[in-house]
Coordinates of N, CA and C in Angstrom, one line a residue:
M1399 N -10.3 22.0 2.4 CA -8.9 22.1 2.0 C -8.5 20.8 1.0
D1400 N -7.6 21.0 0.1 CA -7.2 19.9 -0.7 C -6.3 18.9 0.2
A1401 N -6.5 17.6 0.0 CA -5.9 16.6 0.9 C -4.4 16.4 0.4
V1402 N -3.5 16.5 1.1 CA -2.1 16.0 0.8 C -1.8 14.8 1.7
L1403 N -1.9 13.6 1.1 CA -1.8 12.4 1.8 C -0.4 11.9 1.8
T1404 N 0.0 11.3 3.0 CA 1.3 10.6 3.1 C 0.9 9.1 2.9
P1405 N 1.9 8.3 2.8 CA 1.6 6.9 2.7 C 0.9 6.2 3.9
L1406 N 1.2 6.8 5.1 CA 0.6 6.4 6.3 C -0.9 6.7 6.3
G1407 N -1.2 8.0 5.9 CA -2.5 8.5 5.8 C -3.3 7.7 4.9
V1408 N -2.8 7.2 3.7 CA -3.4 6.3 2.9 C -3.8 5.1 3.6
L1409 N -2.9 4.4 4.4 CA -3.2 3.1 5.0 C -4.3 3.3 6.1
V1410 N -4.3 4.5 6.8 CA -5.4 4.8 7.7 C -6.8 4.8 7.0
L1411 N -6.9 5.5 5.8 CA -8.2 5.7 5.1 C -8.6 4.3 4.5
A1412 N -7.6 3.4 4.2 CA -7.9 2.1 3.6 C -8.5 1.3 4.9
L1413 N -7.9 1.4 6.1 CA -8.5 0.7 7.2 C -9.8 1.1 7.5
L1414 N -10.1 2.3 7.6 CA -11.5 2.9 7.9 C -12.5 2.4 6.9
R1415 N -12.1 2.3 5.7 CA -13.0 1.7 4.6 C -13.5 0.3 5.0
E1416 N -12.7 -0.4 5.9 CA -13.3 -1.6 6.3 C -14.2 -1.6 7.4
G1417 N -14.2 -0.4 8.1 CA -15.1 -0.2 9.4 C -14.5 0.9 10.2
D1418 N -15.4 1.4 11.1 CA -15.0 2.4 12.0 C -14.0 1.7 13.1
M1419 N -13.0 2.5 13.4 CA -12.0 2.2 14.4 C -11.3 3.1 15.1
H1420 N -10.8 2.9 16.2 CA -10.0 3.8 17.0 C -8.6 3.7 16.7
P1421 N -7.6 4.6 17.0 CA -6.3 4.7 16.5 C -5.5 3.4 17.0
Y1422 N -5.8 2.9 18.2 CA -5.0 1.9 18.8 C -5.3 0.6 18.0
E1423 N -6.5 0.5 17.6 CA -6.9 -0.7 16.9 C -6.3 -0.7 15.5
M1424 N -6.3 0.5 14.9 CA -5.7 0.6 13.6 C -4.1 0.4 13.7
M1425 N -3.5 0.8 14.6 CA -2.0 0.6 14.6 C -1.7 -0.9 14.8
R1426 N -2.6 -1.6 15.7 CA -2.3 -2.9 15.9 C -2.6 -3.8 14.6
L1427 N -3.6 -3.4 14.0 CA -3.9 -4.1 12.6 C -2.7 -4.0 11.7
L1428 N -2.3 -2.7 11.6 CA -1.2 -2.4 10.5 C -0.1 -3.4 10.9
R1429 N 0.3 -3.4 12.1 CA 1.4 -4.3 12.6 C 1.2 -5.7 12.4
Q1430 N 0.0 -6.2 12.7 CA -0.4 -7.6 12.3 C -0.2 -8.0 11.0
R1431 N -0.7 -7.0 10.2 CA -0.6 -7.2 8.7 C 0.7 -6.9 8.1
R1432 N 1.7 -6.6 8.9 CA 3.0 -6.2 8.6 C 3.1 -5.1 7.6
E1433 N 2.1 -4.1 7.7 CA 2.3 -2.9 6.9 C 3.3 -2.0 7.2
D1434 N 3.9 -2.3 8.4 CA 5.1 -1.5 9.0 C 6.3 -1.8 8.2
R1435 N 6.3 -2.8 7.3 CA 7.4 -3.1 6.4 C 7.6 -1.9 5.3
M1436 N 6.5 -1.2 5.0 CA 6.4 -0.2 4.0 C 6.5 1.1 4.7
V1437 N 5.8 1.4 5.8 CA 5.8 2.7 6.5 C 6.2 2.6 7.9
K1438 N 7.0 3.4 8.3 CA 7.4 3.4 9.7 C 6.2 3.9 10.5
I1439 N 5.9 3.2 11.7 CA 4.7 3.6 12.5 C 5.2 3.8 13.9
T1440 N 5.0 5.1 14.4 CA 5.3 5.4 15.8 C 3.9 6.0 16.3
N1441 N 3.8 5.9 17.6 CA 2.5 6.6 18.2 C 2.4 7.9 17.8
G1442 N 3.5 8.8 17.9 CA 3.5 10.2 17.6 C 3.1 10.4 16.2
T1443 N 3.8 9.7 15.2 CA 3.4 10.1 13.8 C 2.0 9.4 13.5
F1444 N 1.5 8.6 14.1 CA 0.2 7.9 13.8 C -0.9 8.8 14.3
Y1445 N -0.8 9.3 15.6 CA -1.9 10.2 16.0 C -1.8 11.6 15.3
H1446 N -0.5 12.1 14.8 CA -0.6 13.3 14.1 C -1.2 13.0 12.7
T1447 N -1.0 11.9 12.1 CA -1.6 11.5 10.9 C -3.2 11.5 11.0
V1448 N -3.8 10.9 12.1 CA -5.2 10.8 12.3 C -5.7 12.2 12.4
S1449 N -5.1 13.0 13.2 CA -5.5 14.4 13.4 C -5.5 15.3 12.1
R1450 N -4.5 15.0 11.3 CA -4.3 15.8 10.1 C -5.6 15.2 9.1
L1451 N -5.9 14.1 9.1 CA -6.9 13.5 8.2 C -8.2 14.1 8.6
E1452 N -8.4 14.2 10.0 CA -9.7 14.9 10.6 C -9.7 16.4 10.1
Q1453 N -8.6 17.0 10.3 CA -8.7 18.5 9.8 C -8.9 18.6 8.4
Q1454 N -8.5 17.7 7.4 CA -8.7 17.8 6.1 C -10.1 17.3 5.6
G1455 N -11.0 16.9 6.7 CA -12.3 16.5 6.5 C -12.5 15.1 5.8
L1456 N -11.4 14.3 5.9 CA -11.5 12.9 5.2 C -12.0 11.8 6.3
I1457 N -11.9 12.1 7.6 CA -12.4 11.3 8.6 C -13.0 12.1 9.7
A1458 N -13.9 11.5 10.5 CA -14.6 12.2 11.5 C -14.8 11.4 12.7
E1459 N -14.9 11.9 14.0 CA -15.1 11.1 15.2 C -16.6 10.7 15.2
V1460 N -16.9 9.5 15.6 CA -18.2 8.9 15.7 C -18.5 8.4 17.2
G1461 N -17.6 8.6 18.0 CA -17.8 8.1 19.4 C -16.6 8.0 20.2
V1462 N -16.8 8.1 21.7 CA -15.6 7.9 22.6 C -15.9 6.7 23.5
D1463 N -15.0 5.7 23.6 CA -15.3 4.7 24.4 C -14.3 4.6 25.6
R1464 N -14.7 4.1 26.8 CA -13.8 3.9 27.9 C -14.0 2.5 28.4
D1465 N -13.0 1.6 28.4 CA -13.1 0.4 28.9 C -12.3 0.1 30.2
G1466 N -13.0 0.1 31.3 CA -12.3 -0.1 32.6 C -11.4 1.1 32.9
N1467 N -10.1 0.7 33.2 CA -9.1 1.6 33.6 C -8.4 2.2 32.4
R1468 N -8.7 1.8 31.2 CA -7.9 2.1 30.0 C -8.3 3.6 29.6
P1469 N -7.5 4.3 28.9 CA -7.8 5.8 28.6 C -9.0 5.7 27.5
E1470 N -9.5 6.8 27.4 CA -10.6 6.9 26.4 C -10.1 6.7 25.0
R1471 N -10.9 6.0 24.1 CA -10.6 5.8 22.9 C -11.5 6.4 21.9
T1472 N -11.1 7.3 21.0 CA -12.0 7.9 20.0 C -12.0 7.1 18.8
T1473 N -13.3 6.8 18.4 CA -13.5 6.0 17.2 C -13.7 6.9 16.1
Y1474 N -13.2 6.6 14.9 CA -13.3 7.5 13.7 C -14.0 6.8 12.5
T1475 N -14.5 7.5 11.6 CA -15.2 6.9 10.5 C -14.8 7.8 9.2
L1476 N -14.8 7.3 8.1 CA -14.6 8.0 6.9 C -15.7 9.0 6.6
T1477 N -15.4 10.0 6.1 CA -16.4 11.0 5.5 C -16.6 10.6 4.0
G1478 N -17.5 11.3 3.5 CA -17.7 11.0 1.9 C -16.5 11.3 1.2
A1479 N -15.6 12.3 1.6 CA -14.5 12.7 0.8 C -13.3 11.7 1.0
G1480 N -13.4 10.9 2.1 CA -12.2 9.9 2.4 C -12.1 8.8 1.3
P1481 N -12.9 8.0 0.8 CA -12.8 7.1 -0.2 C -12.4 7.7 -1.5
V1482 N -12.8 8.9 -1.8 CA -12.4 9.6 -3.0 C -10.8 10.0 -3.0
A1483 N -10.4 10.5 -1.9 CA -9.0 10.8 -1.7 C -8.1 9.6 -1.7
L1484 N -8.6 8.5 -1.1 CA -7.9 7.2 -1.1 C -7.7 6.7 -2.6
E1485 N -8.9 6.6 -3.2 CA -8.8 6.2 -4.6 C -7.9 7.0 -5.6
D1486 N -8.1 8.4 -5.3 CA -7.2 9.3 -6.2 C -5.7 9.1 -6.0
W1487 N -5.3 8.9 -4.6 CA -3.9 8.6 -4.4 C -3.4 7.4 -5.0
V1488 N -4.2 6.3 -4.8 CA -3.8 5.0 -5.4 C -3.7 5.1 -6.8
R1489 N -4.6 5.8 -7.6 CA -4.5 5.9 -9.0 C -3.5 6.7 -9.4
L1490 N -3.0 7.7 -8.6 CA -1.8 8.5 -9.0 C -0.5 7.8 -9.0
H1491 N -0.4 6.9 -8.0 CA 0.9 6.2 -7.8 C 1.0 4.8 -8.2
L1492 N 0.0 4.1 -8.6 CA 0.0 2.7 -9.0 C 0.7 2.6 -10.4
G1493 N 0.5 3.6 -11.3 CA 1.0 3.4 -12.6 C 2.5 4.0 -12.7
R1494 N 2.9 4.5 -11.6 CA 4.3 4.9 -11.6 C 5.3 4.1 -10.6
G1495 N 6.5 4.4 -11.0 CA 7.4 3.6 -10.0 C 8.6 4.5 -9.7
D1496 N 8.5 5.8 -9.7 CA 9.6 6.7 -9.4 C 9.7 6.8 -7.9
D1497 N 8.7 6.4 -7.1 CA 8.8 6.5 -5.7 C 8.5 5.1 -5.1
T1498 N 9.4 4.5 -4.7 CA 9.3 3.0 -4.4 C 8.2 2.9 -3.1
Q1499 N 8.4 3.6 -2.2 CA 7.4 3.5 -1.1 C 6.1 3.8 -1.5
K1500 N 5.7 4.8 -2.2 CA 4.4 5.1 -2.6 C 3.9 4.0 -3.5
Y1501 N 4.7 3.5 -4.4 CA 4.3 2.5 -5.2 C 3.8 1.3 -4.6
R1502 N 4.7 1.0 -3.4 CA 4.3 -0.3 -2.7 C 3.0 -0.1 -2.0
V1503 N 2.8 1.1 -1.4 CA 1.6 1.3 -0.6 C 0.4 1.4 -1.7
A1504 N 0.6 2.0 -2.8 CA -0.5 1.8 -3.8 C -0.8 0.5 -4.3
L1505 N 0.3 -0.4 -4.5 CA 0.0 -1.8 -5.0 C -0.7 -2.5 -3.8
S1506 N -0.4 -2.3 -2.5 CA -1.1 -3.0 -1.4 C -2.6 -2.5 -1.3
E1507 N -2.9 -1.3 -1.8 CA -4.4 -0.9 -1.8 C -4.9 -0.8 -3.2
A1508 N -4.4 -1.4 -4.0 CA -4.8 -1.6 -5.5 C -6.3 -1.9 -5.6
H1509 N -6.7 -2.8 -4.7 CA -8.0 -3.4 -4.7 C -9.1 -2.4 -4.3
N1510 N -8.7 -1.2 -3.9 CA -9.7 -0.1 -3.8 C -10.2 0.4 -5.1
L1511 N -9.5 0.0 -6.3 CA -10.0 0.6 -7.6 C -10.6 -0.6 -8.2
D1512 N -11.4 -0.3 -9.4 CA -11.9 -1.3 -10.1 C -11.0 -2.1 -10.8
R1513 N -11.1 -3.3 -10.9 CA -10.2 -4.3 -11.6 C -9.7 -3.8 -12.9
A1514 N -10.5 -3.3 -13.8 CA -10.0 -3.0 -15.2 C -9.1 -1.7 -14.9
E1515 N -9.3 -0.8 -14.1 CA -8.6 0.5 -14.0 C -7.2 0.0 -13.3
A1516 N -7.3 -0.9 -12.3 CA -6.0 -1.3 -11.7 C -5.1 -2.1 -12.8
I1517 N -5.7 -2.9 -13.6 CA -5.0 -3.5 -14.6 C -4.4 -2.6 -15.6
E1518 N -5.2 -1.5 -16.0 CA -4.6 -0.5 -16.9 C -3.4 0.3 -16.4
L1519 N -3.5 0.6 -15.0 CA -2.5 1.3 -14.4 C -1.2 0.4 -14.1
L1520 N -1.4 -0.8 -13.7 CA -0.2 -1.7 -13.6 C 0.3 -2.1 -14.9
T1521 N -0.3 -2.1 -16.0 CA 0.2 -2.2 -17.3 C 1.1 -1.1 -17.7
A1522 N 0.7 0.2 -17.3 CA 1.6 1.3 -17.6 C 2.8 1.1 -16.8
H1523 N 2.8 0.8 -15.5 CA 3.9 0.6 -14.7 C 4.7 -0.5 -15.3
R1524 N 4.2 -1.6 -15.8 CA 5.0 -2.7 -16.4 C 5.6 -2.2 -17.6
D1525 N 5.1 -1.4 -18.5 CA 5.7 -0.9 -19.6 C 6.9 -0.1 -19.3
A1526 N 6.8 0.8 -18.3 CA 7.9 1.6 -17.8 C 9.0 0.8 -17.3
L1527 N 8.7 -0.2 -16.6 CA 9.8 -1.2 -16.1 C 10.5 -1.8 -17.3
A1528 N 9.7 -2.3 -18.3 CA 10.3 -3.0 -19.4 C 11.3 -2.1 -20.1
A1529 N 11.0 -0.8 -20.3 CA 11.8 0.3 -21.0 C 13.1 0.5 -20.1
E1530 N 12.9 0.5 -18.7 CA 14.0 0.8 -18.0 C 14.9 -0.4 -18.1
Y1531 N 14.4 -1.6 -18.0 CA 15.2 -2.8 -18.0 C 16.0 -2.9 -19.4
A1532 N 15.3 -2.7 -20.5 CA 15.9 -2.7 -21.7 C 17.1 -1.7 -21.8
A1533 N 16.9 -0.6 -21.3 CA 17.9 0.4 -21.3 C 19.2 0.0 -20.4
M1534 N 18.8 -0.6 -19.3 CA 20.0 -1.0 -18.4 C 20.6 -2.3 -19.0
A1535 N 19.9 -3.1 -19.6 CA 20.5 -4.4 -20.2 C 21.3 -3.9 -21.4
S1536 N 20.9 -3.0 -22.2 CA 21.7 -2.6 -23.3 C 23.0 -1.9 -22.8
G1537 N 23.0 -1.0 -21.7 CA 24.1 -0.4 -21.2 C 25.1 -1.5 -20.7
L1538 N 24.6 -2.4 -20.0 CA 25.4 -3.5 -19.6 C 26.3 -4.3 -20.6
H1539 N 25.5 -4.5 -21.6 CA 26.0 -5.2 -22.8 C 27.2 -4.4 -23.5
N1540 N 26.9 -3.0 -23.6 CA 27.9 -2.2 -24.2 C 29.1 -2.1 -23.4
A1541 N 29.0 -2.0 -22.1 CA 30.0 -1.9 -21.2 C 30.8 -3.1 -21.2
R1542 N 30.3 -4.3 -21.2 CA 31.0 -5.4 -21.3 C 31.8 -5.8 -22.6
A1543 N 31.2 -5.2 -23.7 CA 31.7 -5.3 -24.9 C 32.9 -4.4 -25.1
R1544 N 33.2 -3.5 -24.2 CA 34.4 -2.5 -24.5 C 35.7 -3.0 -24.2
P1545 N 36.1 -3.7 -23.2 CA 35.3 -4.2 -22.2 C 35.6 -3.5 -20.7
V1546 N 34.5 -3.3 -20.0 CA 34.6 -2.6 -18.7 C 34.8 -3.8 -17.7
S1547 N 35.7 -3.7 -16.8 CA 35.9 -4.7 -15.7 C 34.6 -5.0 -15.1
E1548 N 34.3 -6.2 -14.8 CA 33.1 -6.6 -14.0 C 33.0 -6.0 -12.6
Q1549 N 34.1 -5.7 -12.1 CA 34.2 -5.2 -10.7 C 33.4 -3.9 -10.7
Y1550 N 33.4 -3.2 -11.8 CA 32.7 -1.9 -11.7 C 31.2 -2.0 -12.1
L1551 N 30.8 -3.2 -12.3 CA 29.4 -3.3 -12.9 C 28.6 -4.2 -12.0
I1552 N 29.1 -4.4 -10.8 CA 28.3 -5.3 -9.8 C 27.1 -4.6 -9.4
E1553 N 27.0 -3.3 -9.1 CA 25.7 -2.8 -8.7 C 24.8 -2.6 -9.9
L1554 N 25.2 -2.4 -11.0 CA 24.4 -2.2 -12.2 C 23.9 -3.6 -12.5
D1555 N 24.6 -4.6 -12.5 CA 24.1 -6.0 -12.7 C 23.0 -6.4 -11.7
R1556 N 23.1 -6.1 -10.4 CA 22.2 -6.3 -9.4 C 20.9 -5.6 -9.8
Y1557 N 20.9 -4.4 -10.1 CA 19.8 -3.5 -10.5 C 19.0 -4.1 -11.6
A1558 N 19.8 -4.5 -12.7 CA 19.2 -5.2 -13.9 C 18.5 -6.4 -13.4
A1559 N 19.1 -7.2 -12.6 CA 18.4 -8.6 -12.1 C 17.2 -8.1 -11.3
L1560 N 17.1 -7.1 -10.5 CA 15.9 -6.8 -9.8 C 14.9 -6.4 -10.8
L1561 N 15.2 -5.4 -11.7 CA 14.3 -5.0 -12.7 C 13.7 -6.2 -13.5
R1562 N 14.6 -7.2 -14.0 CA 14.0 -8.3 -14.5 C 13.0 -9.1 -13.7
A1563 N 13.3 -9.3 -12.4 CA 12.5 -10.0 -11.6 C 11.1 -9.4 -11.4
D1564 N 11.3 -8.0 -11.2 CA 10.0 -7.3 -11.0 C 9.1 -7.2 -12.3
L1565 N 9.8 -7.2 -13.4 CA 9.0 -7.2 -14.6 C 8.3 -8.6 -14.9
D1566 N 9.0 -9.6 -14.4 CA 8.4 -11.0 -14.7 C 7.2 -11.2 -13.7
W1567 N 7.4 -10.7 -12.3 CA 6.5 -10.8 -11.3 C 5.1 -10.0 -11.7
T1568 N 5.4 -8.8 -12.3 CA 4.3 -7.9 -12.8 C 3.6 -8.6 -13.9
D1569 N 4.3 -9.3 -14.8 CA 3.5 -9.9 -16.0 C 2.6 -11.0 -15.3
S1570 N 3.2 -11.7 -14.4 CA 2.5 -12.8 -13.7 C 1.2 -12.3 -13.1
L1571 N 1.5 -11.2 -12.3 CA 0.3 -10.6 -11.6 C -0.9 -10.2 -12.6
L1572 N -0.4 -9.6 -13.8 CA -1.3 -9.0 -14.7 C -2.2 -10.2 -15.3
A1573 N -1.4 -11.4 -15.4 CA -2.1 -12.6 -16.0 C -3.1 -13.0 -15.1
R1574 N -2.8 -13.1 -13.8 CA -3.8 -13.5 -12.8 C -5.0 -12.6 -12.7
M1575 N -4.7 -11.4 -12.5 CA -5.8 -10.3 -12.4 C -6.7 -10.4 -13.6
A1576 N -6.3 -10.8 -14.8 CA -7.2 -10.9 -15.9 C -8.3 -12.0 -15.7
S1577 N -8.0 -12.9 -14.9 CA -9.0 -13.9 -14.8 C -10.0 -13.6 -13.7
E1578 N -11.3 -13.9 -13.9 CA -12.3 -13.5 -13.0 C -12.2 -14.5 -11.7
D1579 N -11.4 -15.5 -11.8 CA -11.2 -16.3 -10.6 C -10.3 -15.7 -9.6
F1580 N -9.6 -14.6 -10.0 CA -8.7 -14.0 -9.1 C -9.6 -12.9 -8.3
P1581 N -9.7 -13.0 -7.0 CA -10.7 -12.2 -6.2 C -10.3 -10.7 -6.3
W1582 N -11.3 -9.9 -6.3 CA -10.9 -8.4 -6.5 C -12.0 -7.6 -5.7
G1583 N -11.6 -6.8 -4.7 CA -12.5 -5.8 -4.0 C -13.2 -6.5 -2.8
V1584 N -13.8 -5.7 -1.9 CA -14.4 -6.3 -0.8 C -15.5 -7.3 -1.1
G1585 N -16.2 -7.0 -2.2 CA -17.3 -8.0 -2.5 C -16.9 -9.3 -2.8
A1586 N -15.6 -9.5 -3.2 CA -15.1 -10.8 -3.5 C -14.6 -11.6 -2.4
L1587 N -14.6 -11.2 -1.2 CA -14.2 -11.9 0.1 C -15.1 -13.2 0.2
T1588 N -14.6 -14.3 0.5 CA -15.3 -15.4 0.9 C -15.7 -15.3 2.3
P1589 N -16.6 -16.3 2.7 CA -16.9 -16.2 4.3 C -15.8 -16.6 5.0
E1590 N -14.8 -17.5 4.6 CA -13.6 -17.7 5.3 C -12.7 -16.5 5.4
N1591 N -12.6 -15.7 4.2 CA -11.9 -14.5 4.3 C -12.3 -13.6 5.3
R1592 N -13.6 -13.4 5.2 CA -14.2 -12.4 6.3 C -14.0 -12.9 7.8
A1593 N -14.1 -14.1 8.0 CA -13.9 -14.7 9.4 C -12.4 -14.3 9.8
V1594 N -11.5 -14.5 8.9 CA -10.1 -14.2 9.2 C -10.0 -12.7 9.5
H1595 N -10.5 -11.9 8.7 CA -10.4 -10.5 8.9 C -11.0 -10.1 10.2
E1596 N -12.1 -10.7 10.5 CA -12.8 -10.3 11.8 C -12.1 -10.7 12.9
A1597 N -11.4 -12.0 12.9 CA -10.7 -12.4 14.0 C -9.5 -11.4 14.3
M1598 N -8.9 -10.9 13.2 CA -7.7 -10.1 13.3 C -8.2 -8.6 13.9
R1599 N -9.4 -8.3 13.5 CA -9.9 -7.1 14.1 C -10.2 -7.1 15.6
K1600 N -10.7 -8.3 16.0 CA -11.2 -8.5 17.3 C -9.8 -8.6 18.2
A1601 N -8.8 -9.3 17.7 CA -7.5 -9.4 18.3 C -6.9 -8.0 18.5
A1602 N -7.1 -7.1 17.4 CA -6.5 -5.7 17.6 C -7.2 -4.8 18.6
Q1603 N -8.5 -5.1 18.8 CA -9.2 -4.4 19.8 C -8.8 -4.5 21.3
Q1604 N -8.2 -5.6 21.5 CA -7.8 -6.1 22.9 C -6.9 -5.0 23.6

């Protein structure tokens, strides 16, 4: 079946790209990394998401462990279709900004794409931001020239400031990504990076 991914499903696929895990470990890692800032994580929705990904053929069971008196834990792995679905979803939402949550998740997983493709998609997003900011700034200028009382422009002024800040940040990110010194992808992790990730995984397994 065609995979219809939720933002939480994307985060699960991204975790399993790092290695096989059981759901409890995945949930703890997501919370340790503060991914729950972007996606609400509850036990019910998480296990439902894992079950749905398995039904879609994107992940599969690879073993069941039992540690002492703890409940059995089923470990999952990505199937061949998993990384493809992950990359397609990131590709679809990285260049857009019409859904803030999906864009944030796509941005957090942009490293799953090739650097050049990620830069191209983020540039498209940047251009859309620039066009929206220009339109908003022009509208504010015209309103003030009429003149419209500032008390009616507070929210518009705030939104224009956020757009300007987002545009400046995106320009800065694109400049950093253009340099080969900016690490990109799993292969770019230093031994120190890998040690930190491994320590977090071990802590999540407890």
